[in-house]
Coordinates of C-alpha atoms in Angstrom, one line a residue:
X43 CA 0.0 0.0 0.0
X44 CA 2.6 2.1 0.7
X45 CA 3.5 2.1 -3.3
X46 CA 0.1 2.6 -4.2
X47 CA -1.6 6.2 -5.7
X48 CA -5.0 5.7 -5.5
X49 CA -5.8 8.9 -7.7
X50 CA -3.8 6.5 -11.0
X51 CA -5.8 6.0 -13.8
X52 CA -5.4 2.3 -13.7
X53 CA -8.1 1.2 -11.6
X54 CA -7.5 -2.3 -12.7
X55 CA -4.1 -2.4 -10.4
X56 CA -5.7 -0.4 -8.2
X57 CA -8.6 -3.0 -8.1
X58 CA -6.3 -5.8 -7.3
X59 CA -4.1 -4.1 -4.8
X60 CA -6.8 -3.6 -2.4
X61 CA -8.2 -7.1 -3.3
X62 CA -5.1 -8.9 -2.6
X63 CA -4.5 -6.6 0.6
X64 CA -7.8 -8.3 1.8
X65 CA -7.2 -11.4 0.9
X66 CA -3.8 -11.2 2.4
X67 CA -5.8 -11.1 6.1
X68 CA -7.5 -14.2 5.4
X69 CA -4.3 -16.0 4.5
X70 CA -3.1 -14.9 8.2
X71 CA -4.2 -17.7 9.7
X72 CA -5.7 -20.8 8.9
X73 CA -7.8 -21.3 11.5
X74 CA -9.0 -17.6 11.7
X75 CA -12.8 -17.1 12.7
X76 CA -15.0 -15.0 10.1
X77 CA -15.7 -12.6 13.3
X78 CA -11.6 -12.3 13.7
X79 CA -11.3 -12.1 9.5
X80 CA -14.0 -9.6 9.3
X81 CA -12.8 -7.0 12.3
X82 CA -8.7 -7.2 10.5
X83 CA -10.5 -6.4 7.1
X84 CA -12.4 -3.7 8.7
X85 CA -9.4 -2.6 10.6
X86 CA -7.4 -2.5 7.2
X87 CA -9.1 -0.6 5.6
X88 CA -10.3 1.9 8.7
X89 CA -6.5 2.7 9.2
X90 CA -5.0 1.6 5.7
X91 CA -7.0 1.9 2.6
X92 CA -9.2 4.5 3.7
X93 CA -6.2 7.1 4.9
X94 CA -4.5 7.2 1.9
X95 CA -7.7 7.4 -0.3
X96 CA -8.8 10.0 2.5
X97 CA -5.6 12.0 1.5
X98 CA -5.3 11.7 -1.8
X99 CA -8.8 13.1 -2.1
X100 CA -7.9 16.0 0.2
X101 CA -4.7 16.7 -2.1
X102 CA -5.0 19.7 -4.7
X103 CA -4.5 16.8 -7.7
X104 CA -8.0 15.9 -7.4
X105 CA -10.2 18.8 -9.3
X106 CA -13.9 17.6 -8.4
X107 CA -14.9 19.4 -11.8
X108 CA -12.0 18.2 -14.4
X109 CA -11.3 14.8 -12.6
X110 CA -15.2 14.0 -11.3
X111 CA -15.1 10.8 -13.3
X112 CA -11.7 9.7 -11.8
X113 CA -12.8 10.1 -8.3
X114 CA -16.0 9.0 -8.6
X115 CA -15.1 5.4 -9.8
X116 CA -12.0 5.9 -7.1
X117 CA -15.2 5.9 -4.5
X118 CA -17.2 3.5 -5.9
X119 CA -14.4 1.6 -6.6
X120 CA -13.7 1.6 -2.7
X121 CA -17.2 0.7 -1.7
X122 CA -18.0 -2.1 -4.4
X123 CA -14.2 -3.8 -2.7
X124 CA -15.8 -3.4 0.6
X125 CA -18.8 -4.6 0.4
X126 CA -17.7 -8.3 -1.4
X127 CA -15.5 -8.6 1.8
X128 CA -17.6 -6.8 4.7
X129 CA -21.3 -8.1 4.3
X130 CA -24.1 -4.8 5.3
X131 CA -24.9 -5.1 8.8
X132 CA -28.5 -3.8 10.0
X133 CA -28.2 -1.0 12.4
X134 CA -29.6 -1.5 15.7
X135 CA -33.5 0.3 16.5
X136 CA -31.9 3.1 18.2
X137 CA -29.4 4.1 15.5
X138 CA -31.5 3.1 12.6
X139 CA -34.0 5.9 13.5
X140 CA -30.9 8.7 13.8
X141 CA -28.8 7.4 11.0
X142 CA -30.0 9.9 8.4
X143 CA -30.1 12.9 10.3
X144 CA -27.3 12.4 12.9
X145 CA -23.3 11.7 12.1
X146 CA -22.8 8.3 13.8
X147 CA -20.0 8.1 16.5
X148 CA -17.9 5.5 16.2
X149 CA -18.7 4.0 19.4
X150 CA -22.3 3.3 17.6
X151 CA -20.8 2.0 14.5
X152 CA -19.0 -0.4 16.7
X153 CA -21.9 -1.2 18.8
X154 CA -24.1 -2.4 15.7
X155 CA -21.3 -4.4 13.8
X156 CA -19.9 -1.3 12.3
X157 CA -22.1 -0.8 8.6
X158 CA -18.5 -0.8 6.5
X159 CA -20.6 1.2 3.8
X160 CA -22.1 4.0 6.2
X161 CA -18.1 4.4 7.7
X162 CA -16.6 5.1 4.0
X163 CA -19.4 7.5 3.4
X164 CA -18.6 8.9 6.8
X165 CA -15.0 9.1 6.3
X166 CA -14.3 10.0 2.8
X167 CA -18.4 11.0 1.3
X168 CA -19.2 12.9 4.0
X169 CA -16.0 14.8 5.3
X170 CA -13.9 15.2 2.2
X171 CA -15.9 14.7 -1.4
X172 CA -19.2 17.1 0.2
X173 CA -17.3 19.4 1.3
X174 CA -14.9 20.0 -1.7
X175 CA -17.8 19.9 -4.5
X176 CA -19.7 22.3 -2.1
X177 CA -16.4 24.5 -2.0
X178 CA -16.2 24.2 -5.5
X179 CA -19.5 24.9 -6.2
X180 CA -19.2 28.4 -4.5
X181 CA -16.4 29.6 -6.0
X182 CA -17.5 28.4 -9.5
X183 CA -18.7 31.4 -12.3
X184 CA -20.3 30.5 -15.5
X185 CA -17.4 30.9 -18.6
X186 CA -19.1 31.8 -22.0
X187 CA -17.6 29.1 -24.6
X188 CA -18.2 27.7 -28.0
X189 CA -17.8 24.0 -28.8
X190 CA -19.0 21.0 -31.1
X191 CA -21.7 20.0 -28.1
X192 CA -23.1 23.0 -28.8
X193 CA -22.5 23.4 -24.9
X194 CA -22.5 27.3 -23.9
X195 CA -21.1 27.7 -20.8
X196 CA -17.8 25.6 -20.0
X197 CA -17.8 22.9 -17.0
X198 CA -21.4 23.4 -16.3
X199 CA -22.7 22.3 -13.0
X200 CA -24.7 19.1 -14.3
X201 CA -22.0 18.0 -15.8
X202 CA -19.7 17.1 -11.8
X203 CA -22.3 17.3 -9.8
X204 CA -24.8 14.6 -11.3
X205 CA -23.3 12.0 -11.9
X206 CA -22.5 12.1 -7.9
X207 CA -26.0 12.3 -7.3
X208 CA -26.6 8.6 -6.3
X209 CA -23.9 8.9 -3.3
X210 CA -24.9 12.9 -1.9
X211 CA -28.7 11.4 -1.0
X212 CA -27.2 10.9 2.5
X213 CA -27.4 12.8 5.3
X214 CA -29.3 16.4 3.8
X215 CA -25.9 16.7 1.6
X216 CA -28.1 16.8 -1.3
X217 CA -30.5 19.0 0.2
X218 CA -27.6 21.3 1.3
X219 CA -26.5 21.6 -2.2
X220 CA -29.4 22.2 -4.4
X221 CA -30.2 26.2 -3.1
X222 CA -26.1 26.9 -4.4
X223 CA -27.0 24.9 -7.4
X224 CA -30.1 27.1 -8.3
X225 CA -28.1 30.1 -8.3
X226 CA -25.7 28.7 -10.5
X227 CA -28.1 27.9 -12.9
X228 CA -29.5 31.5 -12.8
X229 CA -26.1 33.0 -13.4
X230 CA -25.2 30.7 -15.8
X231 CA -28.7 31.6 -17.9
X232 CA -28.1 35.5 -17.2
X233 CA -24.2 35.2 -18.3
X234 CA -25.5 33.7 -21.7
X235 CA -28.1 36.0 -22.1
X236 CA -26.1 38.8 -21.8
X237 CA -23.6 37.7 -24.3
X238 CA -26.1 36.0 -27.0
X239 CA -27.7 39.2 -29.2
X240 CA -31.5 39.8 -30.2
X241 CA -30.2 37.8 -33.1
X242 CA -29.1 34.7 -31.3
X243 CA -32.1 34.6 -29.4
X244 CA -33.4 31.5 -30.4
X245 CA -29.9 29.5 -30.0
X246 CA -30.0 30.4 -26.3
X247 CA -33.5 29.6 -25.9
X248 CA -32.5 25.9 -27.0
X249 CA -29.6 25.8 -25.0
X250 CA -31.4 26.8 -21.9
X251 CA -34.1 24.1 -23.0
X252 CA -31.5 21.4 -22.7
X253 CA -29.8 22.6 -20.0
X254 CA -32.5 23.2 -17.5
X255 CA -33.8 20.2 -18.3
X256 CA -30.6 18.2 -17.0
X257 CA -31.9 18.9 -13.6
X258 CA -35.6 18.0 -14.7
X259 CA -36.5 15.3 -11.6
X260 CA -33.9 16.7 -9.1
X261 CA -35.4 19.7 -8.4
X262 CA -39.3 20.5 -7.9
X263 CA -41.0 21.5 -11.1
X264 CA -42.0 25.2 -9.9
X265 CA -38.5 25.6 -8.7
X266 CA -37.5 24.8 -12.8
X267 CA -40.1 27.3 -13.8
X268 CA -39.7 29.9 -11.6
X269 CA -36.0 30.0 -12.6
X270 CA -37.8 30.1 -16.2
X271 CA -40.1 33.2 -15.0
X272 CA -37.6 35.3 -13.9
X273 CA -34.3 34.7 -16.4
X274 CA -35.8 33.3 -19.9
X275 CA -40.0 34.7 -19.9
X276 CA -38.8 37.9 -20.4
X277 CA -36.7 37.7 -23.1
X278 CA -39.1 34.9 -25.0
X279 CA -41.7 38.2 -25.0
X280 CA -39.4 40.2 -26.5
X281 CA -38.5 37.8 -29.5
X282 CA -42.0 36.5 -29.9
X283 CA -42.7 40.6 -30.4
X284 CA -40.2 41.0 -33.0
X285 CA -41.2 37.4 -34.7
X286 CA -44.0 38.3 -38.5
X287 CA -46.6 35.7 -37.2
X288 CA -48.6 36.0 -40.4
X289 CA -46.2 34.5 -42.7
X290 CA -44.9 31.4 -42.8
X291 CA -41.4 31.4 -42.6
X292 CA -39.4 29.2 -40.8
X293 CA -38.7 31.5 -37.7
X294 CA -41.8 31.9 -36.7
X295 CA -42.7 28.1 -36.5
X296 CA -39.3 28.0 -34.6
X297 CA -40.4 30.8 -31.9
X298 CA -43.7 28.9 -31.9
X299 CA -42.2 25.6 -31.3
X300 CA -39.5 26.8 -28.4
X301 CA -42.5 28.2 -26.5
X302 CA -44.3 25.3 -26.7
X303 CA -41.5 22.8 -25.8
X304 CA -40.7 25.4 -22.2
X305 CA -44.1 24.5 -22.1
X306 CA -44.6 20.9 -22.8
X307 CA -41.2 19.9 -20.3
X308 CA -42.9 21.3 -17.6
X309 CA -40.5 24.2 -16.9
X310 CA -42.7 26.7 -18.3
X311 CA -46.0 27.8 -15.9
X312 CA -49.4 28.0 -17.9
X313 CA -50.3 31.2 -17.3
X314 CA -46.7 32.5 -19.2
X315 CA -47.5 30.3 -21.6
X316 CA -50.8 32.0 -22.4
X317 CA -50.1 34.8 -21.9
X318 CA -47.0 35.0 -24.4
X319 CA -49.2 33.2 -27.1
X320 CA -52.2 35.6 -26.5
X321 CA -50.0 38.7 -25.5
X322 CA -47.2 38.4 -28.4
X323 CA -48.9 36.2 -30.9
X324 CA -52.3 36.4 -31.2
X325 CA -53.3 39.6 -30.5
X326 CA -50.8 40.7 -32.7
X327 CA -52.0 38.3 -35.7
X328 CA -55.6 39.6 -35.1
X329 CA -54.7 42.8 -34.8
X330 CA -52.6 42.4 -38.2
X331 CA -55.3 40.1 -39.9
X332 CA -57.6 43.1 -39.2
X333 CA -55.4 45.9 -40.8
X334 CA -54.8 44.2 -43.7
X335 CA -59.0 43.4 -44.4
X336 CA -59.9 47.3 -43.7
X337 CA -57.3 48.4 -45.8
X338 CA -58.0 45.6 -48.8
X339 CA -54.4 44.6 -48.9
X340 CA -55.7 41.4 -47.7
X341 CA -58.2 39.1 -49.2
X342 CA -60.1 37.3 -47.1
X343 CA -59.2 33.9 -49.0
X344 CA -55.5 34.5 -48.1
X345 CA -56.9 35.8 -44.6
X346 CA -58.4 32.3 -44.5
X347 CA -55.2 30.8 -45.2
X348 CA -52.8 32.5 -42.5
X349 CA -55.6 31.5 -39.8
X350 CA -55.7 28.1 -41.1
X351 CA -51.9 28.1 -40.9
X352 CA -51.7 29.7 -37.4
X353 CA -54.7 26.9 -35.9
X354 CA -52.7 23.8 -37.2
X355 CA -49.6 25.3 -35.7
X356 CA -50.2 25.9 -32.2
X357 CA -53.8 24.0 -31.9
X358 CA -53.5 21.0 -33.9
X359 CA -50.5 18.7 -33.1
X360 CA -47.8 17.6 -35.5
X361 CA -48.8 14.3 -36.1
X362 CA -52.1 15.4 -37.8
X363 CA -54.3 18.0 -39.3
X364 CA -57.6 16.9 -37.6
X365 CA -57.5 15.0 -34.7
X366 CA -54.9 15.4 -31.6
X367 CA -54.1 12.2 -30.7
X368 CA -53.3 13.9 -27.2
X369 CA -56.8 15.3 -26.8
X370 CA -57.3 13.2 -23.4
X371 CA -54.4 14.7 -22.4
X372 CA -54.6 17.8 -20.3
X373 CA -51.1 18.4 -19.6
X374 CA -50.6 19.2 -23.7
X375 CA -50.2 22.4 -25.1
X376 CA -53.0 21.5 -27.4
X377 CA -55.2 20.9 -24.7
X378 CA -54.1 23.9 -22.5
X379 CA -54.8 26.2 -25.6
X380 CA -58.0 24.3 -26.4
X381 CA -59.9 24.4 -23.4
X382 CA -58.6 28.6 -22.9
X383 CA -61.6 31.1 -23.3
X384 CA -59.6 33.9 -24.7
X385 CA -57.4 32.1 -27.0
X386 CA -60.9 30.9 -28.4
X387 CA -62.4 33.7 -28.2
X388 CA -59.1 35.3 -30.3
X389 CA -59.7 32.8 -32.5
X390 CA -63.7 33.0 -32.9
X391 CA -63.0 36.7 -34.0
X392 CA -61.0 36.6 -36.6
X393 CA -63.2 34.2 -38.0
X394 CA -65.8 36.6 -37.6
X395 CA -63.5 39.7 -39.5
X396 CA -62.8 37.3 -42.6
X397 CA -66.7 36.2 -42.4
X398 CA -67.1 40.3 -42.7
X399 CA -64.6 41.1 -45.2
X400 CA -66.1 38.6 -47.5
X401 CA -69.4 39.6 -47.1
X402 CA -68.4 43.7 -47.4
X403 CA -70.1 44.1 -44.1
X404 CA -67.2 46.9 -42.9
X405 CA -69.5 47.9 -40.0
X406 CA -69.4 44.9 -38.3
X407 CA -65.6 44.4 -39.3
X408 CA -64.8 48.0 -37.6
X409 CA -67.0 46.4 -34.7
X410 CA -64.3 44.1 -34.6
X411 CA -61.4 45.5 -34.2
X412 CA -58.7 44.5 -32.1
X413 CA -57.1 46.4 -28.9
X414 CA -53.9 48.5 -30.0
X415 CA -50.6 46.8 -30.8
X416 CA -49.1 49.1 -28.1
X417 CA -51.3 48.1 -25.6
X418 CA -51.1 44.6 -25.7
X419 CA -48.0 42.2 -24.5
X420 CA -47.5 39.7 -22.6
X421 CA -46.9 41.4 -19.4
X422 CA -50.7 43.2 -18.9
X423 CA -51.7 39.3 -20.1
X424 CA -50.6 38.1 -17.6
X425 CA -51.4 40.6 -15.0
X426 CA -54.9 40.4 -16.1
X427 CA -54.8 36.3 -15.9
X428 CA -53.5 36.7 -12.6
X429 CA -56.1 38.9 -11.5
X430 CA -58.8 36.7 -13.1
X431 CA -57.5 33.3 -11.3
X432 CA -57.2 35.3 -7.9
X433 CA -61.1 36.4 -8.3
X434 CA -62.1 33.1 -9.6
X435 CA -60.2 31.3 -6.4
X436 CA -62.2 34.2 -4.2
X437 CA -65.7 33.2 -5.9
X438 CA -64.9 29.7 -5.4
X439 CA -63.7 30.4 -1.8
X440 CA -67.3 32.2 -1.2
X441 CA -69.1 29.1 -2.8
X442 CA -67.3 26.5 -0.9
X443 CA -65.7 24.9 -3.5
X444 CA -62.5 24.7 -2.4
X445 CA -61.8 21.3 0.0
X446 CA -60.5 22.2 3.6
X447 CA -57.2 20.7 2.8
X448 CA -56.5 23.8 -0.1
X449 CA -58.4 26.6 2.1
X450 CA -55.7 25.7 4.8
X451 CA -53.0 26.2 2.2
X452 CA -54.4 29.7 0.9
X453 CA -52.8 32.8 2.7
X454 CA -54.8 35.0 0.1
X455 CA -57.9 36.9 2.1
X456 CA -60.1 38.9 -0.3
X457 CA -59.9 42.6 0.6
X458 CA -63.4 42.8 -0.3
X459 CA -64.1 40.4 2.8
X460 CA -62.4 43.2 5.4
X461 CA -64.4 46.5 5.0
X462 CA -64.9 46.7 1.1
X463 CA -62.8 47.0 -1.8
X464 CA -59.6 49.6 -1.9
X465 CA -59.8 52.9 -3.7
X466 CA -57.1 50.8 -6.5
X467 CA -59.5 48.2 -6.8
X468 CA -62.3 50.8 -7.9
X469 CA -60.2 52.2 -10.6
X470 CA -59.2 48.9 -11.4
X471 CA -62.5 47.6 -12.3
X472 CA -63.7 50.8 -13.7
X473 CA -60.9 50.0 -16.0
X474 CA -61.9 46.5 -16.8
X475 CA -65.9 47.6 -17.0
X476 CA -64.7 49.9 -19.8
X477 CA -62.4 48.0 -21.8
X478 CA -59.3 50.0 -21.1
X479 CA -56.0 48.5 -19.7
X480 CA -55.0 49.1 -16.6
X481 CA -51.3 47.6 -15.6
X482 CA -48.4 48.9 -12.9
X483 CA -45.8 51.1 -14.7
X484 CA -42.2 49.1 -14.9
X485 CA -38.5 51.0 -15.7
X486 CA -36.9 53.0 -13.5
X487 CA -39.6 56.1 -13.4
X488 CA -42.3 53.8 -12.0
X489 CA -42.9 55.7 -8.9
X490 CA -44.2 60.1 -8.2
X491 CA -43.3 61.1 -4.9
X492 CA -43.3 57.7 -3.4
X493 CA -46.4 57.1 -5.4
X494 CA -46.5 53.7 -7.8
X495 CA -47.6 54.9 -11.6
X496 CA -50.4 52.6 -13.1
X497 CA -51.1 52.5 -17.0
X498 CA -54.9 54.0 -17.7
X499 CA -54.9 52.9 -21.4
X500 CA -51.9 55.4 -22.9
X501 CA -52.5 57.8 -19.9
X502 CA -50.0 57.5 -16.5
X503 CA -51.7 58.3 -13.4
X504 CA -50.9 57.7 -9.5
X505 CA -53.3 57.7 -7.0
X506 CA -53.4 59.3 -3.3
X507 CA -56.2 59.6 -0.9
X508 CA -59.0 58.0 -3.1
X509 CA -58.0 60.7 -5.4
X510 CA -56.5 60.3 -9.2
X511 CA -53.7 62.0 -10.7
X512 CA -53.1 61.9 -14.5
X513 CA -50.1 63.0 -16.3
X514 CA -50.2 66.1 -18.7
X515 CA -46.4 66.5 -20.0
X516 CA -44.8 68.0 -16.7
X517 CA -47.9 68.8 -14.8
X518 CA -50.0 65.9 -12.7
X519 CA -53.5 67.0 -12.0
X520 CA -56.4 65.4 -10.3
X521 CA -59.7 63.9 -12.5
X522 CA -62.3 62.3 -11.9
X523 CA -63.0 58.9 -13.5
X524 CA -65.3 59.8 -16.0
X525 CA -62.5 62.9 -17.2
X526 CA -60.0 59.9 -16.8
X527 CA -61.7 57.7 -19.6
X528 CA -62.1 60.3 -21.6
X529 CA -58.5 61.7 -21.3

């Protein structure tokens, strides 16, 4: 042993120096008991073997990101030895209960036979590996690189940390890990973003795809797409914006497709996934598909055939024109869009504006028109699919719909249950009774005196003291509602 380098890359020697060392013990003496046999095996490789592994681990030559392979079959290779020689021993009651919470003293491992397996992960998983991939982990920053793997940032974190996965499910190590893990993967996403253009957009979005989804079943799906939320959503509105819908070109099925697959992996929440196909794509086809009839650039044959286009893209899988084969499946994107009332309802219209253009009916295809462009993204989407889900959970609350198990989990209480509704809630649904949007502002000049700035339509106003304030250039002055809507 004292000739052996456990970090070599010949792990067949290395294999047959620890095999012959324990054979050697029960070549000692003939008539050694297995009791005797097994406490020298232990003993060697206690206060032989496990030392100089121990050390070897501990030594700067041993980079848990550019040698994880090496010492990972180094370990394994150290517990598969140990195991054919030192059969499992069940823990006694006591310990059993404490063993994956508490580090067992020795005197306990003694006490219960002394689990061989549970004092390598002691001595080498739990006080020298852990603790250098954790180390590791902290100081590591995301590197912006190009190679044939298409891979974008260099030595990323799934690539040391998971294949160690089946040995860190041991005493909360694991558990321990995952929060520094998270934030890697939010750096590594922002560091990407920052140096992939407008015009790379969609080469990030697929390498984020594929490298989120390497810790798909580690972490907890809303953990995934929160990370999604707050690093990629924002950026996905921004190219869907910029994508031509109408046409059929092959960059709009491939914005089409990436949202969908964020969607259909699970890292990607519904109500983003709405509300970028309603915010970015569909109101901006209707709004487009409406221009284009009231001007008669567009006949409403080829009108016909972009919607027909659009439908079997998003609404009608792949695999067919007519049928989804995945129509019993709600966890589709076909389903999800489907069963959606405003993606119908976006849908039903523009029926309804081709039906008019044909017919020459321009009345009812003025009735028809969409909400501006300007006023439409993703972002008031969502904050009005937010606000309809938290009053459809209130009406179900009020009904008794919702099972005692859920009402425990809600920490929601409708304001309208504690002394009526707030003066922003007033001008909020005066806003929604009239059709006009109403959204917090977002940038840096969000706020007047203190005051948050809301969006009335194309009009900023603040409120104080039940009172609004609209903006006139420089000058804020208070109206009433009904100046307000007409402002």
């Amino acid at each position: 042993l004292t000739r052996w380098m456990p970090l070599s890359k010949d792990f067949d020697e290395s294999k047959k120096v620890i095999s012959d060392v324990l054979d050697l013990c029960s070549s000692s003496s003939p008539d050694i008991s297995s009791t005797s046999l097994e406490a020298m095996q232990k003993s060697v490789i206690r206060n032989h073997i496990l030392p100089r592994v121990k050390k070897a681990l501990q030594s700067s030559k041993w980079d848990p990101v550019l040698d994880c392979e090496h010492g990972l079959n180094l370990y394994e290779m150290i517990l598969d030895a140990t195991q054919k020689v030192l059969p499992h021993k069940q823990l006694s009651q006591a310990n059993m209960d404490n063993k994956n919470s508490v580090l067992l003293s020795e005197d306990a491992l003694e006490e219960d036979g002394s689990d061989a397996c549970s004092m390598i992960k002691d001595l080498i998983m739990f006080e020298v590996i852990y603790p250098k991939i954790r180390h590791t982990l902290s100081q590591w920053t995301p590197k912006i690189t190009n190679n044939q793997k298409g891979e974008i940032i260099n030595d990323p974190p799934h690539s040391w940390i998971i294949p160690w996965l089946p040995h860190l499910d041991y005493k909360r190590m694991l558990e321990n890990l995952l929060p520094d893990v998270k934030r890697k993967i939010k750096s590594s996403i922002n560091a990407a973003s920052k140096k992939y253009g407008t015009n790379q957009s969609m080469y990030l979005f697929k390498w984020a795809l594929d490298f989120m989804m390497n810790w798909r079943g580690i972490f907890e799906q809303k953990i995934l797409q929160s990370i999604t939320s707050e690093c990629l959503t924002p950026r996905l509105g921004r190219y869907l914006s910029s994508v031509s819908v109408p046409t059929n070109n092959n960059i709009s099925q491939d914005a089409l497709d990436i949202v969908i697959s964020f969607y259909n992996e699970g890292i990607l929440t519904e109500r983003e996934v709405l509300s970028l196909l309603e915010g970015e794509i569909l109101s901006n086809f209707a709004s487009s598909l409406h221009e284009g009839l009231t001007s008669g650039d567009l006949h409403p044959s080829q009108a016909a055939e972009r919607y027909a286009s659009l439908k079997r893209r998003l609404i009608l899988p792949k695999n067919t024109r007519y049928v989804s084969k995945r129509a019993d499946d709600n966890s589709s994107s076909e389903y999800l869009l489907l069963q959606d009332f405003n993606v119908c309802r976006i849908f039903y219209g523009c029926l309804l504006m081709i039906k008019a253009a044909s017919e020459r009916d321009n009345d009812s295809l003025d009735d028809l028109e969409p909400p501006l462009r300007q006023s439409v993204n993703y972002k008031t989407v969502q904050a009005r699919r937010a606000k309809e889900d938290r009053l459809r959970e209130e009406a179900e609350m009020m009904k008794g719909r919702v099972d005692d198990v859920n009402n425990a989990m809600k920490t929601h209480v409708s304001v309208h249950g504690k002394g009526g509704a707030t003066f922003k809630e007033v001008v909020e649904d005066f806003a929604s009774h009239n059709g006009v949007m109403f959204f917090p502002k977002t940038g840096p000049s969000c706020f007047k005196d203190g005051k948050r700035i809301f969006m009335f339509g194309s009009s900023q106003i603040y409120l104080d003291a039940n009172v609004v304030f609209v903006s006139d250039g420089d000058i804020w002055r208070p109206v009433s509602l009904e100046e307000l809507l007409v402002h």
